[in-house]
Short mmCIF file of C-alpha atoms in Angstrom, two decimals:
data_model
loop_
_atom_site.label_atom_id
_atom_site.label_comp_id
_atom_site.label_asym_id
_atom_site.label_seq_id
_atom_site.Cartn_x
_atom_site.Cartn_y
_atom_site.Cartn_z
CA PHE N 287 0.00 0.00 0.00
CA THR N 288 2.84 2.40 0.84
CA GLU N 289 4.68 1.61 -2.39
CA GLU N 290 1.49 2.35 -4.34
CA LYS N 291 1.18 5.73 -2.66
CA PHE N 292 4.73 6.57 -3.67
CA GLY N 293 4.22 5.19 -7.18
CA GLN N 294 6.76 2.41 -6.72
CA ALA N 295 4.40 -0.56 -7.19
CA GLU N 296 2.04 -1.73 -9.87
CA LYS N 297 -1.65 -1.74 -9.00
CA THR N 298 -4.22 -4.25 -10.23
CA GLU N 299 -6.92 -2.21 -11.92
CA LEU N 300 -10.60 -3.12 -11.76
CA ASP N 301 -12.65 -3.28 -14.94
CA ALA N 302 -14.64 -0.23 -16.11
CA HIS N 303 -18.03 -1.75 -15.21
CA PHE N 304 -16.87 -2.44 -11.67
CA GLU N 305 -15.55 1.12 -11.32
CA ASN N 306 -18.93 2.48 -12.51
CA LEU N 307 -20.71 0.35 -9.91
CA LEU N 308 -18.43 1.74 -7.19
CA ALA N 309 -19.02 5.34 -8.30
CA ARG N 310 -22.79 4.76 -8.46
CA ALA N 311 -22.83 3.28 -4.98
CA ASP N 312 -20.80 6.16 -3.54
CA SER N 313 -23.10 8.69 -5.19
CA THR N 314 -26.19 6.89 -3.84
CA LYS N 315 -24.77 6.89 -0.33
CA ASN N 316 -23.79 10.57 -0.41
CA TRP N 317 -27.13 11.81 -1.74
CA THR N 318 -29.11 9.53 0.55
CA GLU N 319 -27.31 11.09 3.52
CA LYS N 320 -28.05 14.62 2.31
CA ILE N 321 -31.72 13.88 1.59
CA LEU N 322 -32.09 12.18 4.97
CA ARG N 323 -30.53 15.07 6.89
CA GLN N 324 -32.53 17.74 5.08
CA THR N 325 -35.79 15.84 5.50
CA GLU N 326 -35.08 15.65 9.21
CA VAL N 327 -34.59 19.42 9.19
CA LEU N 328 -37.90 19.84 7.35
CA LEU N 329 -39.78 17.69 9.87
CA GLN N 330 -37.99 19.08 12.93
CA PRO N 331 -36.36 22.51 12.36
CA ASN N 332 -35.12 22.71 15.97
CA PRO N 333 -31.52 21.37 16.02
CA SER N 334 -31.61 20.74 19.78
CA ALA N 335 -34.70 18.59 19.41
CA ARG N 336 -33.03 16.64 16.59
CA VAL N 337 -29.97 15.96 18.75
CA GLU N 338 -32.22 14.82 21.60
CA GLU N 339 -34.12 12.44 19.31
CA PHE N 340 -30.83 11.09 17.96
CA LEU N 341 -29.57 10.33 21.46
CA TYR N 342 -32.80 8.56 22.38
CA GLU N 343 -32.51 6.40 19.24
CA LYS N 344 -28.90 5.49 20.00
CA LEU N 345 -29.87 4.54 23.55
CA ASP N 346 -32.77 2.43 22.24
CA ARG N 347 -35.23 4.48 24.26
CA LYS N 348 -38.62 5.79 23.18
CA VAL N 349 -38.60 9.41 22.08
CA PRO N 350 -40.92 11.41 24.38
CA SER N 351 -43.97 13.02 22.81
CA ARG N 352 -43.31 16.62 21.82
CA VAL N 353 -45.89 19.40 21.46
CA THR N 354 -45.91 20.89 17.96
CA ASN N 355 -45.65 24.62 17.40
CA GLY N 356 -49.27 24.78 16.24
CA GLU N 357 -50.50 23.01 19.37
CA LEU N 358 -48.42 25.32 21.56
CA LEU N 359 -49.84 28.38 19.81
CA ALA N 360 -53.36 26.96 20.26
CA GLN N 361 -52.69 26.53 23.98
CA TYR N 362 -51.52 30.15 24.35
CA MET N 363 -54.53 31.47 22.42
CA ALA N 364 -56.98 29.45 24.52
CA GLU N 365 -55.38 30.68 27.74
CA ALA N 366 -55.44 34.27 26.46
CA ALA N 367 -59.13 33.95 25.58
CA ASN N 368 -59.99 32.66 29.06
CA GLU N 369 -58.09 35.48 30.71
CA LEU N 370 -59.25 38.30 28.41
CA GLY N 371 -62.86 37.13 28.35
CA PRO N 372 -64.19 34.17 26.36
CA THR N 373 -67.51 35.95 25.72
CA THR N 374 -65.96 39.04 24.10
CA PRO N 375 -65.58 39.18 20.31
CA TYR N 376 -61.82 39.00 20.62
CA GLY N 377 -62.00 36.09 23.05
CA LYS N 378 -64.45 34.17 20.86
CA THR N 379 -62.18 34.63 17.85
CA LEU N 380 -59.15 33.52 19.84
CA ILE N 381 -60.98 30.33 20.80
CA LYS N 382 -61.94 29.61 17.19
CA VAL N 383 -58.41 30.21 15.94
CA SER N 384 -56.93 28.13 18.77
CA GLU N 385 -59.14 25.19 17.82
CA ALA N 386 -58.01 25.49 14.20
CA GLU N 387 -54.36 25.73 15.22
CA LYS N 388 -54.80 22.67 17.42
CA ARG N 389 -56.13 20.71 14.45
CA LEU N 390 -53.22 21.97 12.36
CA GLY N 391 -50.79 20.80 15.03
CA ALA N 392 -52.41 17.38 15.13
CA ALA N 393 -52.18 17.13 11.33
CA GLU N 394 -48.51 18.10 11.52
CA ARG N 395 -47.89 15.43 14.16
CA ASP N 396 -49.49 12.78 11.93
CA PHE N 397 -47.45 13.97 8.94
CA ILE N 398 -44.18 13.81 10.87
CA HIS N 399 -44.96 10.30 12.09
CA THR N 400 -46.00 9.04 8.65
CA ALA N 401 -43.02 10.61 6.90
CA SER N 402 -40.61 9.20 9.48
CA VAL N 403 -41.96 5.66 9.12
CA SER N 404 -42.47 5.55 5.36
CA PHE N 405 -39.51 7.67 4.19
CA LEU N 406 -36.83 8.35 6.79
CA THR N 407 -36.69 4.83 8.24
CA PRO N 408 -35.94 3.09 4.89
CA LEU N 409 -33.22 5.62 4.08
CA ARG N 410 -31.70 5.19 7.52
CA ASN N 411 -31.88 1.40 7.23
CA PHE N 412 -29.94 1.55 3.97
CA LEU N 413 -27.18 3.68 5.47
CA GLU N 414 -26.91 1.66 8.67
CA GLY N 415 -27.45 -1.77 7.11
CA ASP N 416 -26.81 -2.33 3.42
CA TRP N 417 -24.17 0.36 3.10
CA LYS N 418 -22.17 -0.92 6.06
CA THR N 419 -22.15 -4.39 4.49
CA ILE N 420 -20.99 -2.95 1.16
CA SER N 421 -18.26 -0.94 2.87
CA LYS N 422 -17.05 -4.00 4.76
CA GLU N 423 -16.82 -6.09 1.58
CA ARG N 424 -15.07 -3.26 -0.25
CA ARG N 425 -12.41 -3.02 2.45
CA LEU N 426 -11.95 -6.80 2.25
CA LEU N 427 -11.62 -6.55 -1.53
CA GLN N 428 -8.99 -3.84 -1.09
CA ASN N 429 -6.99 -6.15 1.20
CA ARG N 430 -7.29 -9.02 -1.28
CA ARG N 431 -6.05 -6.77 -4.06
CA LEU N 432 -3.07 -5.64 -1.99
CA ASP N 433 -2.23 -9.30 -1.26
CA LEU N 434 -2.46 -10.07 -4.97
CA ASP N 435 -0.21 -7.17 -5.93
CA ALA N 436 2.30 -8.16 -3.23
CA CYS N 437 2.42 -11.72 -4.64
CA LYS N 438 2.93 -10.35 -8.15
CA ALA N 439 5.82 -8.18 -6.96
CA ARG N 440 7.36 -11.10 -5.03
CA LEU N 441 7.17 -13.35 -8.09
CA LYS N 442 8.68 -10.66 -10.28
CA ARG N 443 11.66 -10.24 -7.92
CA ALA N 444 12.12 -14.00 -7.62
CA LYS N 445 12.19 -14.44 -11.40
CA ALA N 446 14.69 -11.63 -11.79
CA ALA N 447 16.97 -13.19 -9.15
CA GLU N 448 16.57 -16.62 -10.76
CA ALA N 449 17.53 -15.28 -14.17
CA LYS N 450 20.62 -13.63 -12.70
CA ALA N 451 21.64 -16.79 -10.87
CA THR N 452 21.08 -18.87 -14.01
CA CYS N 453 23.34 -16.61 -16.07
CA GLU N 454 26.10 -16.90 -13.50
CA GLY N 455 25.68 -20.70 -13.31
CA ASP N 456 25.85 -21.22 -17.09
CA THR N 457 29.54 -20.18 -17.18
CA VAL N 458 31.77 -23.28 -17.04
CA PRO N 459 34.60 -22.59 -14.60
CA ASP N 460 38.28 -23.18 -15.30
CA PHE N 461 39.33 -25.31 -12.34
CA GLN N 462 42.94 -24.33 -12.83
CA GLU N 463 42.17 -20.61 -12.43
CA THR N 464 38.81 -20.53 -10.53
CA ARG N 465 37.96 -22.17 -7.29
CA PRO N 466 35.43 -25.01 -7.67
CA ARG N 467 33.61 -23.74 -4.58
CA ASN N 468 32.33 -20.64 -6.45
CA TYR N 469 30.73 -22.80 -9.13
CA ILE N 470 29.05 -25.01 -6.54
CA LEU N 471 27.66 -21.97 -4.68
CA SER N 472 26.29 -20.47 -7.91
CA ALA N 473 24.52 -23.71 -8.83
CA SER N 474 23.07 -23.96 -5.31
CA ALA N 475 21.74 -20.37 -5.48
CA SER N 476 20.08 -21.07 -8.81
CA ALA N 477 18.26 -24.05 -7.30
CA LEU N 478 17.15 -22.00 -4.33
CA TRP N 479 15.70 -19.30 -6.59
CA ASN N 480 13.88 -21.95 -8.59
CA ASP N 481 12.17 -23.07 -5.42
CA GLU N 482 11.39 -19.45 -4.53
CA VAL N 483 9.76 -18.88 -7.95
CA ASP N 484 7.63 -22.02 -7.56
CA LYS N 485 6.54 -20.89 -4.11
CA ALA N 486 5.73 -17.37 -5.35
CA GLU N 487 3.69 -18.74 -8.24
CA GLN N 488 1.69 -20.93 -5.86
CA GLU N 489 0.97 -17.95 -3.57
CA LEU N 490 -0.01 -15.87 -6.59
CA ARG N 491 -2.56 -18.47 -7.70
CA VAL N 492 -4.10 -18.58 -4.22
CA ALA N 493 -4.18 -14.76 -3.99
CA GLN N 494 -5.76 -14.50 -7.45
CA THR N 495 -8.49 -16.97 -6.49
CA GLU N 496 -9.27 -15.10 -3.27
CA PHE N 497 -9.35 -11.78 -5.12
CA ASP N 498 -11.69 -13.07 -7.82
CA ARG N 499 -14.04 -14.56 -5.23
CA GLN N 500 -14.17 -11.35 -3.20
CA ALA N 501 -14.62 -9.24 -6.35
CA GLU N 502 -17.66 -11.32 -7.31
CA VAL N 503 -19.19 -10.92 -3.83
CA THR N 504 -18.65 -7.16 -3.92
CA ARG N 505 -20.01 -6.92 -7.45
CA LEU N 506 -23.26 -8.60 -6.45
CA LEU N 507 -23.71 -6.20 -3.54
CA LEU N 508 -23.02 -3.19 -5.75
CA GLU N 509 -25.50 -4.37 -8.37
CA GLY N 510 -28.09 -4.50 -5.57
CA ILE N 511 -28.02 -0.68 -5.53
CA SER N 512 -30.58 -0.83 -8.36
CA SER N 513 -33.02 -2.55 -5.99
CA THR N 514 -32.25 0.13 -3.42
CA HIS N 515 -33.23 2.81 -5.92
CA VAL N 516 -36.54 1.06 -6.58
CA ASN N 517 -37.24 0.86 -2.85
CA HIS N 518 -36.33 4.51 -2.32
CA LEU N 519 -38.57 5.49 -5.25
CA ARG N 520 -41.52 3.75 -3.59
CA CYS N 521 -40.73 5.49 -0.31
CA LEU N 522 -40.52 8.83 -2.10
CA HIS N 523 -44.02 8.32 -3.50
CA GLU N 524 -45.26 7.57 0.02
CA PHE N 525 -43.61 10.75 1.29
CA VAL N 526 -45.26 12.87 -1.40
CA LYS N 527 -48.61 11.23 -0.63
CA SER N 528 -48.32 11.99 3.09
CA GLN N 529 -47.21 15.54 2.38
CA THR N 530 -50.16 16.07 0.02
CA THR N 531 -52.56 14.73 2.63
CA TYR N 532 -51.07 17.02 5.27
CA TYR N 533 -51.38 20.19 3.20
CA ALA N 534 -54.89 19.22 2.09
CA GLN N 535 -55.92 18.85 5.73
CA CYS N 536 -54.36 22.20 6.57
CA TYR N 537 -56.24 23.81 3.69
CA ARG N 538 -59.59 22.38 4.83
CA HIS N 539 -59.02 23.47 8.43
CA MET N 540 -58.10 27.01 7.39
CA LEU N 541 -60.98 27.25 4.93
CA ASP N 542 -63.42 26.28 7.68
CA LEU N 543 -61.81 28.83 9.99
CA GLN N 544 -62.03 31.52 7.33
CA LYS N 545 -65.74 30.86 6.86
CA GLN N 546 -66.32 31.05 10.62
CA LEU N 547 -64.38 34.29 10.91
CA GLY N 548 -66.13 35.72 7.85
CA SER N 549 -69.59 35.19 9.33
CA SER N 550 -68.57 36.52 12.74
CA GLN N 551 -66.73 39.50 11.25
CA GLY N 552 -69.75 40.42 9.19
CA ALA N 553 -71.86 40.43 12.36
CA ILE N 554 -69.36 42.54 14.30
CA PHE N 555 -68.36 44.94 11.51
CA PRO N 556 -71.34 45.33 9.13
CA GLY N 557 -70.38 46.27 5.59
CA THR N 558 -66.90 44.70 5.74
CA PHE N 559 -65.72 41.58 4.04
CA VAL N 560 -63.05 39.00 4.71
CA GLY N 561 -59.92 39.00 2.55
CA THR N 562 -58.97 41.39 -0.25
CA THR N 563 -60.50 42.20 -3.57
CA GLU N 564 -57.59 40.46 -5.32
CA PRO N 565 -57.58 36.68 -5.78
CA ALA N 566 -55.17 34.99 -3.41
CA SER N 567 -54.15 32.44 -6.03
CA PRO N 568 -54.71 31.90 -9.75
CA PRO N 569 -57.69 29.76 -10.77
CA LEU N 570 -57.01 26.06 -10.92
CA SER N 571 -57.00 24.31 -14.27
CA SER N 572 -55.71 20.87 -13.31
CA THR N 573 -58.19 18.07 -12.80
CA SER N 574 -55.85 16.11 -10.56
CA PRO N 575 -57.13 15.70 -6.96
CA THR N 576 -53.57 15.93 -5.71
CA THR N 577 -53.01 19.25 -7.48
CA THR N 578 -56.29 20.71 -6.31
CA ALA N 579 -55.59 19.63 -2.75
CA ALA N 580 -52.08 21.06 -2.71
CA THR N 581 -53.05 24.36 -4.40
CA MET N 582 -55.06 26.33 -1.90
CA PRO N 583 -57.23 29.08 -3.38
CA VAL N 584 -58.74 31.55 -0.93
CA VAL N 585 -62.24 32.82 -1.61
CA PRO N 586 -61.85 36.45 -2.67
CA SER N 587 -64.24 38.93 -1.19
CA VAL N 588 -66.66 40.70 -3.47
CA ALA N 589 -68.68 43.84 -3.07
CA SER N 590 -72.36 43.00 -3.13
CA LEU N 591 -74.10 44.00 -6.30
CA ALA N 592 -77.22 44.75 -4.27
CA PRO N 593 -78.77 43.85 -0.93
CA PRO N 594 -79.47 40.11 -0.62
CA GLY N 595 -83.18 40.38 -1.33
CA GLU N 596 -82.70 42.65 -4.33
CA ALA N 597 -79.77 40.58 -5.63
CA ALA N 598 -81.85 37.40 -5.56
CA LEU N 599 -84.68 39.19 -7.33
CA CYS N 600 -82.40 40.64 -9.98
CA LEU N 601 -80.73 37.28 -10.64
CA GLU N 602 -84.09 35.60 -11.18
CA GLU N 603 -85.07 38.29 -13.64
CA VAL N 604 -81.78 38.33 -15.56
CA ALA N 605 -81.68 35.99 -18.56
CA PRO N 606 -78.42 34.36 -19.59
CA PRO N 607 -76.69 35.93 -22.61
CA ALA N 608 -77.31 34.42 -26.01
CA SER N 609 -73.61 33.56 -26.25
CA GLY N 610 -70.86 33.37 -23.67
CA THR N 611 -72.21 30.64 -21.39
CA ARG N 612 -69.75 27.90 -20.43
CA LYS N 613 -69.78 24.60 -18.62
CA ALA N 614 -67.72 24.40 -15.43
CA ARG N 615 -66.79 21.61 -13.03
CA VAL N 616 -66.91 22.40 -9.32
CA LEU N 617 -63.58 21.70 -7.58
CA TYR N 618 -64.66 22.06 -3.94
CA ASP N 619 -67.82 22.16 -1.87
CA TYR N 620 -69.02 25.71 -1.29
CA GLU N 621 -71.66 26.88 1.17
CA ALA N 622 -73.63 29.91 0.04
CA ALA N 623 -73.19 32.89 2.36
CA ASP N 624 -76.58 34.40 1.43
CA SER N 625 -79.50 34.00 -0.95
CA SER N 626 -77.62 35.70 -3.79
CA GLU N 627 -75.03 32.89 -3.94
CA LEU N 628 -75.37 29.35 -5.25
CA ALA N 629 -74.25 26.45 -3.02
CA LEU N 630 -71.87 24.07 -4.80
CA LEU N 631 -70.96 20.41 -4.51
CA ALA N 632 -67.58 19.07 -5.62
CA ASP N 633 -67.44 17.49 -9.11
CA GLU N 634 -70.86 18.67 -10.22
CA LEU N 635 -71.29 20.43 -13.58
CA ILE N 636 -72.98 23.84 -13.82
CA THR N 637 -73.50 26.51 -16.46
CA VAL N 638 -71.73 29.82 -15.79
CA TYR N 639 -71.67 33.25 -17.41
CA SER N 640 -70.77 36.80 -16.53
CA LEU N 641 -72.87 39.95 -16.42
CA PRO N 642 -71.75 43.46 -17.26
CA GLY N 643 -70.31 45.25 -14.26
CA MET N 644 -69.75 42.08 -12.20
CA ASP N 645 -66.65 41.51 -10.12
CA PRO N 646 -64.28 39.39 -12.30
CA ASP N 647 -63.75 37.00 -9.38
CA TRP N 648 -67.39 35.93 -9.49
CA LEU N 649 -69.70 34.42 -12.10
CA ILE N 650 -73.40 33.65 -12.35
CA GLY N 651 -73.98 29.91 -12.00
CA GLU N 652 -77.06 27.94 -13.04
CA ARG N 653 -78.04 24.45 -11.97
CA GLY N 654 -81.52 23.46 -13.15
CA ASN N 655 -83.90 26.21 -12.06
CA LYS N 656 -81.49 27.53 -9.42
CA LYS N 657 -79.25 30.51 -10.07
CA GLY N 658 -76.71 32.47 -8.02
CA LYS N 659 -73.24 33.93 -7.77
CA VAL N 660 -70.32 31.48 -7.56
CA PRO N 661 -66.58 32.15 -6.89
CA VAL N 662 -64.30 31.59 -9.90
CA THR N 663 -61.60 29.91 -7.79
CA TYR N 664 -63.96 27.04 -7.02
CA LEU N 665 -64.50 26.23 -10.70
CA GLU N 666 -62.71 24.63 -13.58
CA LEU N 667 -64.02 26.05 -16.84
CA LEU N 668 -64.50 23.30 -19.42
CA SER N 669 -65.99 24.88 -22.54
#
């Protein structure tokens, strides 16, 4: 090994396919570590908490249950409402928001648990199990290769010494001028080097066999990285599924809270509306449930065209335009806030059109003999 580092020894090179397998395995290990660490940061941003969980795992002890940030915020809001007055408008709103934050915290807890079991655990098992086995076999292969190279170098030196001794022994001595003892010693050295060459060749054959066997074992383990990729791909799909479910739950909880706050705010501050006059997100066009769950449109507020009674009357009297009506699919359930709006059910088809002077974030929707305003962000326009 030292002679190789100084460039004084020949090194047995592995074939190109084997080298590619080694590089692929190293790359898989490095990126798996980075993805694992960053996912842990995503699930638990607090570094002190991560260190604590790591120590519990190393000690084979159960990690104690930890309150999420949402649950802690819900606790503070509930305590503030009780102290400031649960019957006041501010106290009532604090209680509503605290309940929503508590549900968000519970959803986050479920997401962290699901992601840890379905995604982090398989990655960690690969690093602590399969990769350790691969590393062990690679170190053993390195030792076998060094043994093989040492045998090759020993055989090379023995053959060189044998050739030198043979050349010296081939010269027939002149017994009148040269001592017979020198000739006898030269012949004896040649025989000794012949034995040394035979021994070195035998050791080389054994070392070559051991190296080939260990190379095959290591090759099989490295080719198993493809199966690891398939397993990690499945785990990645599970992680995305759990993350989608988590954000969909958060969206539903916040939408319910927004509706509750909107009705209570309208009672406390007449003439005001929840949100802004600008849409919080662009209208959805994808029909995928996953996309619609992950993209969270907020119902934009709209200035009433007329008082509820008048608006309902006007809508009944207004006829749809001769052209410009379109079919639309409802993306989410929607509960009408007053008689001027049309309640919606997810996946139903309705006819929609716009009237001059209407807010662009709203359309007129028709379903049978029922008619009312509907929010654009809850629709997918089809034709």
